[in-house]
PDB file of C-alpha atoms in Angstrom:
ATOM      1  CA  UNK W   1       3.028 -19.332  -9.352  1.00 28.00           C
ATOM      2  CA  UNK W   2      -0.493 -19.245  -9.219  1.00 35.00           C
ATOM      3  CA  UNK W   3      -2.799 -21.698 -10.773  1.00 35.00           C
ATOM      4  CA  UNK W   4      -4.957 -20.048 -13.805  1.00 35.00           C
ATOM      5  CA  UNK W   5      -7.701 -21.049 -13.147  1.00 39.00           C
ATOM      6  CA  UNK W   6      -9.957 -23.487 -10.930  1.00 41.00           C
ATOM      7  CA  UNK W   7     -10.103 -27.377 -11.983  1.00 48.00           C
ATOM      8  CA  UNK W   8     -13.082 -28.521 -13.894  1.00 47.00           C
ATOM      9  CA  UNK W   9     -14.587 -31.304 -13.011  1.00 55.00           C
ATOM     10  CA  UNK W  10     -15.957 -32.669 -16.533  1.00 56.00           C
ATOM     11  CA  UNK W  11     -17.156 -35.736 -15.833  1.00 72.00           C
ATOM     12  CA  UNK W  12     -18.498 -35.742 -12.511  1.00 84.00           C
ATOM     13  CA  UNK W  13     -21.775 -35.380 -11.349  1.00 89.00           C
ATOM     14  CA  UNK W  14     -22.792 -33.088  -8.125  1.00 93.00           C
ATOM     15  CA  UNK W  15     -24.622 -35.662  -5.452  1.00 91.00           C
ATOM     16  CA  UNK W  16     -25.237 -35.178  -1.713  1.00 93.00           C
ATOM     17  CA  UNK W  17     -27.378 -35.426   0.677  1.00 92.00           C
ATOM     18  CA  UNK W  18     -29.244 -32.157  -0.670  1.00 94.00           C
ATOM     19  CA  UNK W  19     -29.551 -32.613  -4.398  1.00 94.00           C
ATOM     20  CA  UNK W  20     -28.679 -35.035  -7.119  1.00 94.00           C
ATOM     21  CA  UNK W  21     -27.994 -34.186 -10.506  1.00 94.00           C
ATOM     22  CA  UNK W  22     -26.415 -36.673 -13.576  1.00 94.00           C
ATOM     23  CA  UNK W  23     -23.130 -35.872 -15.203  1.00 94.00           C
ATOM     24  CA  UNK W  24     -24.497 -33.824 -17.812  1.00 94.00           C
ATOM     25  CA  UNK W  25     -26.298 -31.862 -15.867  1.00 95.00           C
ATOM     26  CA  UNK W  26     -24.130 -30.876 -13.119  1.00 95.00           C
ATOM     27  CA  UNK W  27     -21.592 -30.097 -16.779  1.00 95.00           C
ATOM     28  CA  UNK W  28     -24.555 -27.958 -17.795  1.00 95.00           C
ATOM     29  CA  UNK W  29     -24.755 -26.086 -14.398  1.00 96.00           C
ATOM     30  CA  UNK W  30     -20.853 -25.416 -14.491  1.00 96.00           C
ATOM     31  CA  UNK W  31     -21.106 -23.909 -17.745  1.00 95.00           C
ATOM     32  CA  UNK W  32     -24.316 -21.325 -16.812  1.00 97.00           C
ATOM     33  CA  UNK W  33     -22.439 -20.437 -13.504  1.00 97.00           C
ATOM     34  CA  UNK W  34     -19.239 -19.730 -15.930  1.00 97.00           C
ATOM     35  CA  UNK W  35     -21.295 -17.716 -18.745  1.00 97.00           C
ATOM     36  CA  UNK W  36     -23.346 -15.831 -15.529  1.00 98.00           C
ATOM     37  CA  UNK W  37     -20.020 -14.909 -13.823  1.00 97.00           C
ATOM     38  CA  UNK W  38     -20.690 -16.966 -10.558  1.00 98.00           C
ATOM     39  CA  UNK W  39     -24.266 -15.707 -10.201  1.00 98.00           C
ATOM     40  CA  UNK W  40     -27.795 -17.572 -10.535  1.00 98.00           C
ATOM     41  CA  UNK W  41     -30.590 -15.166 -10.642  1.00 98.00           C
ATOM     42  CA  UNK W  42     -34.271 -15.497  -9.257  1.00 98.00           C
ATOM     43  CA  UNK W  43     -35.588 -17.560 -12.660  1.00 98.00           C
ATOM     44  CA  UNK W  44     -32.188 -19.499 -12.515  1.00 98.00           C
ATOM     45  CA  UNK W  45     -33.578 -20.861  -8.945  1.00 98.00           C
ATOM     46  CA  UNK W  46     -37.257 -21.393  -9.742  1.00 98.00           C
ATOM     47  CA  UNK W  47     -36.410 -23.299 -12.448  1.00 97.00           C
ATOM     48  CA  UNK W  48     -33.668 -25.492 -10.879  1.00 97.00           C
ATOM     49  CA  UNK W  49     -35.744 -26.239  -7.982  1.00 97.00           C
ATOM     50  CA  UNK W  50     -38.645 -27.392  -9.792  1.00 97.00           C
ATOM     51  CA  UNK W  51     -36.485 -29.165 -12.325  1.00 96.00           C
ATOM     52  CA  UNK W  52     -34.832 -31.109  -9.187  1.00 95.00           C
ATOM     53  CA  UNK W  53     -37.702 -30.675  -6.667  1.00 96.00           C
ATOM     54  CA  UNK W  54     -35.854 -29.356  -4.321  1.00 97.00           C
ATOM     55  CA  UNK W  55     -36.505 -26.206  -1.628  1.00 96.00           C
ATOM     56  CA  UNK W  56     -34.323 -23.333  -2.749  1.00 96.00           C
ATOM     57  CA  UNK W  57     -32.331 -23.915   0.560  1.00 96.00           C
ATOM     58  CA  UNK W  58     -31.826 -27.101  -0.460  1.00 96.00           C
ATOM     59  CA  UNK W  59     -30.891 -26.075  -3.756  1.00 97.00           C
ATOM     60  CA  UNK W  60     -28.398 -23.308  -2.132  1.00 98.00           C
ATOM     61  CA  UNK W  61     -26.697 -25.796   0.264  1.00 97.00           C
ATOM     62  CA  UNK W  62     -26.324 -28.297  -2.139  1.00 97.00           C
ATOM     63  CA  UNK W  63     -24.439 -26.309  -5.004  1.00 97.00           C
ATOM     64  CA  UNK W  64     -21.781 -25.175  -2.384  1.00 97.00           C
ATOM     65  CA  UNK W  65     -19.414 -27.986  -3.670  1.00 96.00           C
ATOM     66  CA  UNK W  66     -19.442 -26.543  -7.004  1.00 96.00           C
ATOM     67  CA  UNK W  67     -18.812 -23.319  -5.426  1.00 97.00           C
ATOM     68  CA  UNK W  68     -15.715 -24.640  -4.341  1.00 96.00           C
ATOM     69  CA  UNK W  69     -14.219 -25.682  -7.702  1.00 95.00           C
ATOM     70  CA  UNK W  70     -13.494 -21.912  -8.394  1.00 96.00           C
ATOM     71  CA  UNK W  71     -11.281 -21.904  -5.577  1.00 96.00           C
ATOM     72  CA  UNK W  72      -7.622 -20.958  -6.671  1.00 95.00           C
ATOM     73  CA  UNK W  73      -5.199 -22.662  -3.421  1.00 94.00           C
ATOM     74  CA  UNK W  74      -1.859 -23.332  -4.572  1.00 93.00           C
ATOM     75  CA  UNK W  75      -0.740 -22.799  -1.049  1.00 94.00           C
ATOM     76  CA  UNK W  76      -3.152 -24.850   1.079  1.00 94.00           C
ATOM     77  CA  UNK W  77      -4.911 -27.324  -1.702  1.00 94.00           C
ATOM     78  CA  UNK W  78      -7.932 -26.464   0.855  1.00 95.00           C
ATOM     79  CA  UNK W  79     -10.797 -25.873  -1.870  1.00 96.00           C
ATOM     80  CA  UNK W  80     -13.731 -23.626   0.072  1.00 96.00           C
ATOM     81  CA  UNK W  81     -16.845 -22.604  -1.425  1.00 97.00           C
ATOM     82  CA  UNK W  82     -19.682 -20.554  -0.245  1.00 98.00           C
ATOM     83  CA  UNK W  83     -22.849 -19.786  -1.552  1.00 98.00           C
ATOM     84  CA  UNK W  84     -24.886 -16.084  -0.658  1.00 98.00           C
ATOM     85  CA  UNK W  85     -28.833 -15.995  -0.542  1.00 98.00           C
ATOM     86  CA  UNK W  86     -29.449 -12.592  -1.144  1.00 98.00           C
ATOM     87  CA  UNK W  87     -32.307  -9.943  -2.250  1.00 97.00           C
ATOM     88  CA  UNK W  88     -31.507  -7.568  -4.847  1.00 95.00           C
ATOM     89  CA  UNK W  89     -33.691  -4.413  -5.426  1.00 93.00           C
ATOM     90  CA  UNK W  90     -36.608  -5.704  -6.906  1.00 95.00           C
ATOM     91  CA  UNK W  91     -36.602  -7.913  -3.736  1.00 95.00           C
ATOM     92  CA  UNK W  92     -36.104 -11.509  -5.612  1.00 96.00           C
ATOM     93  CA  UNK W  93     -33.746 -13.734  -4.356  1.00 98.00           C
ATOM     94  CA  UNK W  94     -30.362 -14.605  -5.961  1.00 98.00           C
ATOM     95  CA  UNK W  95     -27.610 -16.652  -5.619  1.00 98.00           C
ATOM     96  CA  UNK W  96     -24.224 -15.734  -5.351  1.00 98.00           C
ATOM     97  CA  UNK W  97     -20.826 -17.986  -5.383  1.00 98.00           C
ATOM     98  CA  UNK W  98     -17.474 -17.444  -3.870  1.00 98.00           C
ATOM     99  CA  UNK W  99     -14.450 -19.349  -3.582  1.00 98.00           C
ATOM    100  CA  UNK W 100     -10.966 -18.801  -1.961  1.00 97.00           C
ATOM    101  CA  UNK W 101      -8.217 -17.269  -4.144  1.00 96.00           C
ATOM    102  CA  UNK W 102      -4.208 -17.528  -2.648  1.00 94.00           C
ATOM    103  CA  UNK W 103      -1.193 -16.145  -4.109  1.00 91.00           C
ATOM    104  CA  UNK W 104       2.163 -18.187  -4.782  1.00 88.00           C
ATOM    105  CA  UNK W 105       5.448 -16.680  -2.810  1.00 82.00           C
ATOM    106  CA  UNK W 106       3.386 -13.842  -1.422  1.00 86.00           C
ATOM    107  CA  UNK W 107       1.857 -13.092   2.214  1.00 86.00           C
ATOM    108  CA  UNK W 108      -0.569 -15.295   3.155  1.00 88.00           C
ATOM    109  CA  UNK W 109      -2.696 -12.052   4.620  1.00 87.00           C
ATOM    110  CA  UNK W 110      -3.349 -11.158   0.910  1.00 89.00           C
ATOM    111  CA  UNK W 111      -5.266 -14.180   0.003  1.00 94.00           C
ATOM    112  CA  UNK W 112      -9.093 -14.053  -0.433  1.00 97.00           C
ATOM    113  CA  UNK W 113     -11.514 -16.427   1.501  1.00 97.00           C
ATOM    114  CA  UNK W 114     -14.526 -18.039   0.020  1.00 98.00           C
ATOM    115  CA  UNK W 115     -16.891 -15.710   2.277  1.00 98.00           C
ATOM    116  CA  UNK W 116     -15.495 -13.127   0.862  1.00 98.00           C
ATOM    117  CA  UNK W 117     -15.895 -13.630  -2.671  1.00 98.00           C
ATOM    118  CA  UNK W 118     -19.414 -14.475  -2.473  1.00 98.00           C
ATOM    119  CA  UNK W 119     -20.561 -11.094  -0.270  1.00 98.00           C
ATOM    120  CA  UNK W 120     -18.278  -9.194  -2.518  1.00 98.00           C
ATOM    121  CA  UNK W 121     -19.870 -11.316  -5.306  1.00 98.00           C
ATOM    122  CA  UNK W 122     -23.339 -10.053  -3.952  1.00 98.00           C
ATOM    123  CA  UNK W 123     -22.303  -6.962  -3.028  1.00 97.00           C
ATOM    124  CA  UNK W 124     -20.710  -5.747  -6.663  1.00 97.00           C
ATOM    125  CA  UNK W 125     -23.741  -6.981  -8.432  1.00 97.00           C
ATOM    126  CA  UNK W 126     -27.163  -4.939  -6.647  1.00 95.00           C
ATOM    127  CA  UNK W 127     -27.757  -7.496  -3.904  1.00 96.00           C
ATOM    128  CA  UNK W 128     -29.207  -5.510  -1.262  1.00 95.00           C
ATOM    129  CA  UNK W 129     -30.142  -7.747   1.824  1.00 95.00           C
ATOM    130  CA  UNK W 130     -27.843 -11.047   2.601  1.00 97.00           C
ATOM    131  CA  UNK W 131     -30.732 -13.649   3.926  1.00 97.00           C
ATOM    132  CA  UNK W 132     -28.082 -16.989   4.220  1.00 98.00           C
ATOM    133  CA  UNK W 133     -25.023 -17.589   3.482  1.00 98.00           C
ATOM    134  CA  UNK W 134     -24.095 -21.334   2.945  1.00 98.00           C
ATOM    135  CA  UNK W 135     -20.240 -22.378   3.368  1.00 97.00           C
ATOM    136  CA  UNK W 136     -18.267 -25.707   2.352  1.00 95.00           C
ATOM    137  CA  UNK W 137     -16.527 -25.344   6.298  1.00 94.00           C
ATOM    138  CA  UNK W 138     -17.048 -23.367   8.597  1.00 94.00           C
ATOM    139  CA  UNK W 139     -16.211 -19.520   8.581  1.00 96.00           C
ATOM    140  CA  UNK W 140     -12.366 -18.804  10.345  1.00 95.00           C
ATOM    141  CA  UNK W 141     -12.053 -15.802  12.865  1.00 96.00           C
ATOM    142  CA  UNK W 142     -11.253 -13.433  10.039  1.00 96.00           C
ATOM    143  CA  UNK W 143     -14.322 -14.507   7.771  1.00 97.00           C
ATOM    144  CA  UNK W 144     -16.308 -13.800  10.797  1.00 97.00           C
ATOM    145  CA  UNK W 145     -14.925 -10.335  11.137  1.00 97.00           C
ATOM    146  CA  UNK W 146     -15.380  -9.672   7.590  1.00 97.00           C
ATOM    147  CA  UNK W 147     -19.007 -10.668   7.597  1.00 97.00           C
ATOM    148  CA  UNK W 148     -19.428  -8.538  10.891  1.00 96.00           C
ATOM    149  CA  UNK W 149     -18.983  -5.404   9.087  1.00 96.00           C
ATOM    150  CA  UNK W 150     -22.327  -6.304   7.100  1.00 95.00           C
ATOM    151  CA  UNK W 151     -25.530  -4.356   7.394  1.00 91.00           C
ATOM    152  CA  UNK W 152     -27.449  -7.517   7.972  1.00 91.00           C
ATOM    153  CA  UNK W 153     -24.455  -9.074  10.619  1.00 94.00           C
ATOM    154  CA  UNK W 154     -26.981 -10.104  13.257  1.00 92.00           C
ATOM    155  CA  UNK W 155     -30.062 -11.069  11.262  1.00 94.00           C
ATOM    156  CA  UNK W 156     -28.515 -13.604   8.290  1.00 96.00           C
ATOM    157  CA  UNK W 157     -28.146 -17.356   8.538  1.00 96.00           C
ATOM    158  CA  UNK W 158     -24.873 -18.565   7.939  1.00 97.00           C
ATOM    159  CA  UNK W 159     -25.979 -22.744   7.022  1.00 97.00           C
ATOM    160  CA  UNK W 160     -22.496 -25.314   7.251  1.00 96.00           C
ATOM    161  CA  UNK W 161     -23.002 -28.609   6.146  1.00 91.00           C
ATOM    162  CA  UNK W 162     -24.341 -29.975   9.305  1.00 89.00           C
ATOM    163  CA  UNK W 163     -25.462 -26.987  11.222  1.00 93.00           C
ATOM    164  CA  UNK W 164     -26.697 -23.368  11.054  1.00 95.00           C
ATOM    165  CA  UNK W 165     -25.732 -20.572  13.235  1.00 96.00           C
ATOM    166  CA  UNK W 166     -26.751 -16.758  13.922  1.00 96.00           C
ATOM    167  CA  UNK W 167     -22.997 -14.768  13.321  1.00 96.00           C
ATOM    168  CA  UNK W 168     -23.481 -14.005  17.024  1.00 95.00           C
ATOM    169  CA  UNK W 169     -23.219 -17.463  17.629  1.00 95.00           C
ATOM    170  CA  UNK W 170     -19.728 -18.016  16.528  1.00 96.00           C
ATOM    171  CA  UNK W 171     -18.556 -14.232  16.566  1.00 95.00           C
ATOM    172  CA  UNK W 172     -19.386 -13.253  20.618  1.00 95.00           C
ATOM    173  CA  UNK W 173     -18.395  -9.705  22.336  1.00 94.00           C
ATOM    174  CA  UNK W 174     -17.686  -8.777  18.895  1.00 94.00           C
ATOM    175  CA  UNK W 175     -15.870  -5.247  17.404  1.00 95.00           C
ATOM    176  CA  UNK W 176     -17.409  -3.008  14.829  1.00 93.00           C
ATOM    177  CA  UNK W 177     -17.921  -0.209  12.866  1.00 94.00           C
ATOM    178  CA  UNK W 178     -20.008   1.383  16.048  1.00 93.00           C
ATOM    179  CA  UNK W 179     -16.631   0.662  17.941  1.00 94.00           C
ATOM    180  CA  UNK W 180     -14.969   3.326  15.230  1.00 94.00           C
ATOM    181  CA  UNK W 181     -17.389   5.481  15.722  1.00 93.00           C
ATOM    182  CA  UNK W 182     -19.148   4.224  11.982  1.00 93.00           C
ATOM    183  CA  UNK W 183     -22.724   4.287  11.612  1.00 92.00           C
ATOM    184  CA  UNK W 184     -22.714   2.785   8.448  1.00 92.00           C
ATOM    185  CA  UNK W 185     -22.100  -0.741   7.145  1.00 91.00           C
ATOM    186  CA  UNK W 186     -20.627  -3.003   4.096  1.00 93.00           C
ATOM    187  CA  UNK W 187     -24.608  -2.768   2.273  1.00 92.00           C
ATOM    188  CA  UNK W 188     -25.198   0.212   3.661  1.00 90.00           C
ATOM    189  CA  UNK W 189     -22.908   3.014   3.131  1.00 86.00           C
ATOM    190  CA  UNK W 190     -22.737   6.884   3.930  1.00 85.00           C
ATOM    191  CA  UNK W 191     -24.193   8.634   0.741  1.00 86.00           C
ATOM    192  CA  UNK W 192     -21.752  11.029  -0.777  1.00 79.00           C
ATOM    193  CA  UNK W 193     -22.120  13.744  -2.833  1.00 80.00           C
ATOM    194  CA  UNK W 194     -18.684  13.757  -4.601  1.00 90.00           C
ATOM    195  CA  UNK W 195     -17.167  12.877  -8.340  1.00 94.00           C
ATOM    196  CA  UNK W 196     -13.912  12.790  -9.440  1.00 95.00           C
ATOM    197  CA  UNK W 197     -12.403  16.041 -10.903  1.00 94.00           C
ATOM    198  CA  UNK W 198     -10.720  13.960 -14.431  1.00 91.00           C
ATOM    199  CA  UNK W 199     -13.858  13.605 -16.798  1.00 88.00           C
ATOM    200  CA  UNK W 200     -11.791  11.540 -19.080  1.00 93.00           C
ATOM    201  CA  UNK W 201     -12.038   8.421 -16.566  1.00 95.00           C
ATOM    202  CA  UNK W 202     -13.751   5.219 -17.541  1.00 95.00           C
ATOM    203  CA  UNK W 203     -17.301   5.796 -16.250  1.00 96.00           C
ATOM    204  CA  UNK W 204     -17.806   2.586 -14.812  1.00 97.00           C
ATOM    205  CA  UNK W 205     -14.498   2.099 -12.962  1.00 98.00           C
ATOM    206  CA  UNK W 206     -15.094   5.531 -11.646  1.00 97.00           C
ATOM    207  CA  UNK W 207     -18.428   4.520 -10.559  1.00 96.00           C
ATOM    208  CA  UNK W 208     -16.851   1.344  -8.947  1.00 97.00           C
ATOM    209  CA  UNK W 209     -14.737   3.541  -7.213  1.00 97.00           C
ATOM    210  CA  UNK W 210     -16.930   5.773  -5.679  1.00 96.00           C
ATOM    211  CA  UNK W 211     -19.333   2.484  -4.430  1.00 96.00           C
ATOM    212  CA  UNK W 212     -16.091   1.451  -2.810  1.00 97.00           C
ATOM    213  CA  UNK W 213     -16.453   1.095   1.315  1.00 96.00           C
ATOM    214  CA  UNK W 214     -13.959   3.189   2.758  1.00 96.00           C
ATOM    215  CA  UNK W 215     -15.119   4.542   5.831  1.00 95.00           C
ATOM    216  CA  UNK W 216     -11.563   4.396   7.287  1.00 96.00           C
ATOM    217  CA  UNK W 217      -9.076   5.208   4.805  1.00 97.00           C
ATOM    218  CA  UNK W 218     -11.466   7.311   2.200  1.00 96.00           C
ATOM    219  CA  UNK W 219      -9.563   5.861  -0.403  1.00 97.00           C
ATOM    220  CA  UNK W 220     -12.228   5.708  -2.918  1.00 97.00           C
ATOM    221  CA  UNK W 221     -10.747   3.021  -5.154  1.00 98.00           C
ATOM    222  CA  UNK W 222     -11.630   0.464  -7.760  1.00 98.00           C
ATOM    223  CA  UNK W 223     -10.096  -2.326 -10.084  1.00 98.00           C
ATOM    224  CA  UNK W 224     -10.671  -2.671 -13.868  1.00 98.00           C
ATOM    225  CA  UNK W 225      -9.205  -5.886 -15.491  1.00 98.00           C
ATOM    226  CA  UNK W 226      -9.583  -5.855 -18.778  1.00 98.00           C
ATOM    227  CA  UNK W 227      -9.778  -9.226 -20.893  1.00 98.00           C
ATOM    228  CA  UNK W 228      -9.104  -9.817 -25.055  1.00 97.00           C
ATOM    229  CA  UNK W 229     -12.026 -11.501 -25.329  1.00 97.00           C
ATOM    230  CA  UNK W 230     -15.015 -11.924 -22.042  1.00 97.00           C
ATOM    231  CA  UNK W 231     -15.293  -8.457 -21.280  1.00 97.00           C
ATOM    232  CA  UNK W 232     -14.126  -6.062 -18.572  1.00 98.00           C
ATOM    233  CA  UNK W 233     -14.170  -7.025 -14.537  1.00 98.00           C
ATOM    234  CA  UNK W 234     -14.288  -4.859 -11.859  1.00 98.00           C
ATOM    235  CA  UNK W 235     -13.893  -4.610  -7.940  1.00 98.00           C
ATOM    236  CA  UNK W 236     -14.554  -2.421  -5.563  1.00 98.00           C
ATOM    237  CA  UNK W 237     -12.360  -1.404  -1.980  1.00 98.00           C
ATOM    238  CA  UNK W 238     -14.202  -2.837   0.853  1.00 98.00           C
ATOM    239  CA  UNK W 239     -13.093  -2.204   4.266  1.00 97.00           C
ATOM    240  CA  UNK W 240     -13.438  -3.693   7.891  1.00 97.00           C
ATOM    241  CA  UNK W 241     -13.349  -1.873  11.573  1.00 96.00           C
ATOM    242  CA  UNK W 242     -10.449  -4.862  12.289  1.00 96.00           C
ATOM    243  CA  UNK W 243      -8.613  -3.176   9.182  1.00 96.00           C
ATOM    244  CA  UNK W 244      -6.684  -6.937   8.269  1.00 93.00           C
ATOM    245  CA  UNK W 245     -10.246  -8.671   6.838  1.00 95.00           C
ATOM    246  CA  UNK W 246     -10.505  -5.729   4.692  1.00 97.00           C
ATOM    247  CA  UNK W 247     -10.991  -6.939   0.785  1.00 97.00           C
ATOM    248  CA  UNK W 248      -8.348  -4.540  -1.998  1.00 97.00           C
ATOM    249  CA  UNK W 249      -9.898  -3.787  -5.200  1.00 98.00           C
ATOM    250  CA  UNK W 250      -7.506  -5.963  -6.880  1.00 97.00           C
ATOM    251  CA  UNK W 251      -8.577  -8.927  -5.089  1.00 96.00           C
ATOM    252  CA  UNK W 252     -12.133  -8.304  -5.866  1.00 97.00           C
ATOM    253  CA  UNK W 253     -11.910  -7.772  -9.213  1.00 98.00           C
ATOM    254  CA  UNK W 254      -9.688 -11.637  -9.635  1.00 97.00           C
ATOM    255  CA  UNK W 255     -12.592 -12.961  -7.609  1.00 97.00           C
ATOM    256  CA  UNK W 256     -14.748 -11.916 -10.221  1.00 98.00           C
ATOM    257  CA  UNK W 257     -12.772 -13.056 -13.050  1.00 98.00           C
ATOM    258  CA  UNK W 258     -11.978 -16.365 -11.380  1.00 97.00           C
ATOM    259  CA  UNK W 259     -15.960 -17.048 -11.036  1.00 97.00           C
ATOM    260  CA  UNK W 260     -16.283 -16.601 -14.295  1.00 97.00           C
ATOM    261  CA  UNK W 261     -13.720 -19.629 -14.941  1.00 95.00           C
ATOM    262  CA  UNK W 262     -10.984 -17.001 -16.908  1.00 96.00           C
ATOM    263  CA  UNK W 263      -7.388 -17.814 -16.488  1.00 92.00           C
ATOM    264  CA  UNK W 264      -5.319 -15.144 -15.345  1.00 94.00           C
ATOM    265  CA  UNK W 265      -2.397 -14.092 -17.581  1.00 93.00           C
ATOM    266  CA  UNK W 266      -0.857 -12.502 -20.807  1.00 93.00           C
ATOM    267  CA  UNK W 267      -3.168 -14.466 -23.197  1.00 94.00           C
ATOM    268  CA  UNK W 268      -6.917 -13.229 -21.085  1.00 96.00           C
ATOM    269  CA  UNK W 269      -5.919 -10.071 -19.916  1.00 97.00           C
ATOM    270  CA  UNK W 270      -5.092  -7.308 -21.929  1.00 98.00           C
ATOM    271  CA  UNK W 271      -5.014  -4.323 -19.308  1.00 98.00           C
ATOM    272  CA  UNK W 272      -5.296  -3.671 -15.291  1.00 98.00           C
ATOM    273  CA  UNK W 273      -5.831  -0.449 -14.305  1.00 98.00           C
ATOM    274  CA  UNK W 274      -6.124   0.560 -10.485  1.00 98.00           C
ATOM    275  CA  UNK W 275      -8.170   4.031  -9.763  1.00 98.00           C
ATOM    276  CA  UNK W 276      -7.656   5.935  -5.862  1.00 98.00           C
ATOM    277  CA  UNK W 277      -8.196   9.017  -4.546  1.00 98.00           C
ATOM    278  CA  UNK W 278      -5.793  11.443  -4.804  1.00 97.00           C
ATOM    279  CA  UNK W 279      -4.097  12.618  -0.812  1.00 97.00           C
ATOM    280  CA  UNK W 280      -5.918   8.626   0.184  1.00 98.00           C
ATOM    281  CA  UNK W 281      -3.841   6.287  -1.929  1.00 97.00           C
ATOM    282  CA  UNK W 282      -3.136   2.983  -0.728  1.00 97.00           C
ATOM    283  CA  UNK W 283      -3.504   0.465  -2.782  1.00 97.00           C
ATOM    284  CA  UNK W 284      -0.472   0.234  -5.262  1.00 96.00           C
ATOM    285  CA  UNK W 285       1.822  -1.865  -3.059  1.00 93.00           C
ATOM    286  CA  UNK W 286      -0.909  -4.616  -2.312  1.00 91.00           C
ATOM    287  CA  UNK W 287      -1.870  -4.467  -5.876  1.00 95.00           C
ATOM    288  CA  UNK W 288       2.300  -5.141  -7.706  1.00 94.00           C
ATOM    289  CA  UNK W 289       2.506  -7.643  -4.280  1.00 90.00           C
ATOM    290  CA  UNK W 290      -0.547  -9.596  -6.076  1.00 90.00           C
ATOM    291  CA  UNK W 291       0.537  -9.747  -9.175  1.00 93.00           C
ATOM    292  CA  UNK W 292       3.954 -10.673  -8.752  1.00 88.00           C
ATOM    293  CA  UNK W 293       2.469 -14.130  -8.361  1.00 86.00           C
ATOM    294  CA  UNK W 294       1.414 -14.185 -11.976  1.00 88.00           C
ATOM    295  CA  UNK W 295       3.517 -14.910 -14.750  1.00 85.00           C
ATOM    296  CA  UNK W 296       3.338 -12.751 -18.361  1.00 90.00           C
ATOM    297  CA  UNK W 297       1.007  -9.948 -17.224  1.00 95.00           C
ATOM    298  CA  UNK W 298       0.528  -6.675 -18.756  1.00 95.00           C
ATOM    299  CA  UNK W 299       2.065  -3.509 -16.178  1.00 95.00           C
ATOM    300  CA  UNK W 300      -0.435  -2.188 -13.958  1.00 97.00           C
ATOM    301  CA  UNK W 301      -1.635   1.309 -14.951  1.00 97.00           C
ATOM    302  CA  UNK W 302      -1.942   3.427 -11.474  1.00 98.00           C
ATOM    303  CA  UNK W 303      -4.180   6.146 -11.580  1.00 97.00           C
ATOM    304  CA  UNK W 304      -4.420   9.282  -8.507  1.00 97.00           C
ATOM    305  CA  UNK W 305      -7.429  11.077  -9.321  1.00 97.00           C
ATOM    306  CA  UNK W 306      -9.019  14.266  -7.179  1.00 97.00           C
ATOM    307  CA  UNK W 307     -12.267  13.988  -5.494  1.00 95.00           C
ATOM    308  CA  UNK W 308     -14.763  17.011  -5.534  1.00 92.00           C
ATOM    309  CA  UNK W 309     -18.496  17.957  -4.331  1.00 84.00           C
ATOM    310  CA  UNK W 310     -20.455  17.261  -7.657  1.00 74.00           C
TER     311      UNK W 310
END
């Protein structure tokens, strides 16, 4: 079965060509990242840059190894980390961490790639514009295609340990949303005036479903993972013009839970709920397949709700 959580390197220091931290400083930062669910806000970044006398870009690349520690990779044992540098609604810079997640005894296509995880973290938490993404290893074709769905796909920088790129350098002659007649994109969705007819739904779960990016299936859907002691974790469905790189709402929520350093088992998880749009359901099967990789979890509750004009 899949590993319950990431491996914590309690007695190691983070030292690389960009930054140098002591064991105590590294451990404190690990704890901060778990508490803040894989996000460093603008104030955090300014404080760390001053503390370690580095630029925010040096900090961005220097912290990528910490992102890799949140990886759950029972199949490949290949731990990938990524950090998105993005602007929030106020124009402030935040760092959004991500790491790959794999599932034992399931199709390899169900994995969450580190780049997806970091982008998902930014998207779910209100980022408005991606400026850069730093990655521990070169993005695979799947991730390049996922990034091509972003509103800023032609603008942001991709920072690898030794080289910097634009997405067009890595994905020439690309296929994207406009090839399917979709003028919108992830981080720039089509406005809609709809609401779920069921007024008894969890308000945040309904809001996360309505904020899903689903121009191809129209299945506005989201997942809520409720824990006993650490609150709730939500994920929204994010589709892709090439279909396969789409990120399911359960994968989206699971990635958020792992970025908080939590275990995914019956001791931690109290309930799992999937909300889908009636007449467009397509996530029940993949959700159950992912959950089959883990032991002692509660049965998923699947809700199909009608959408109406609000």
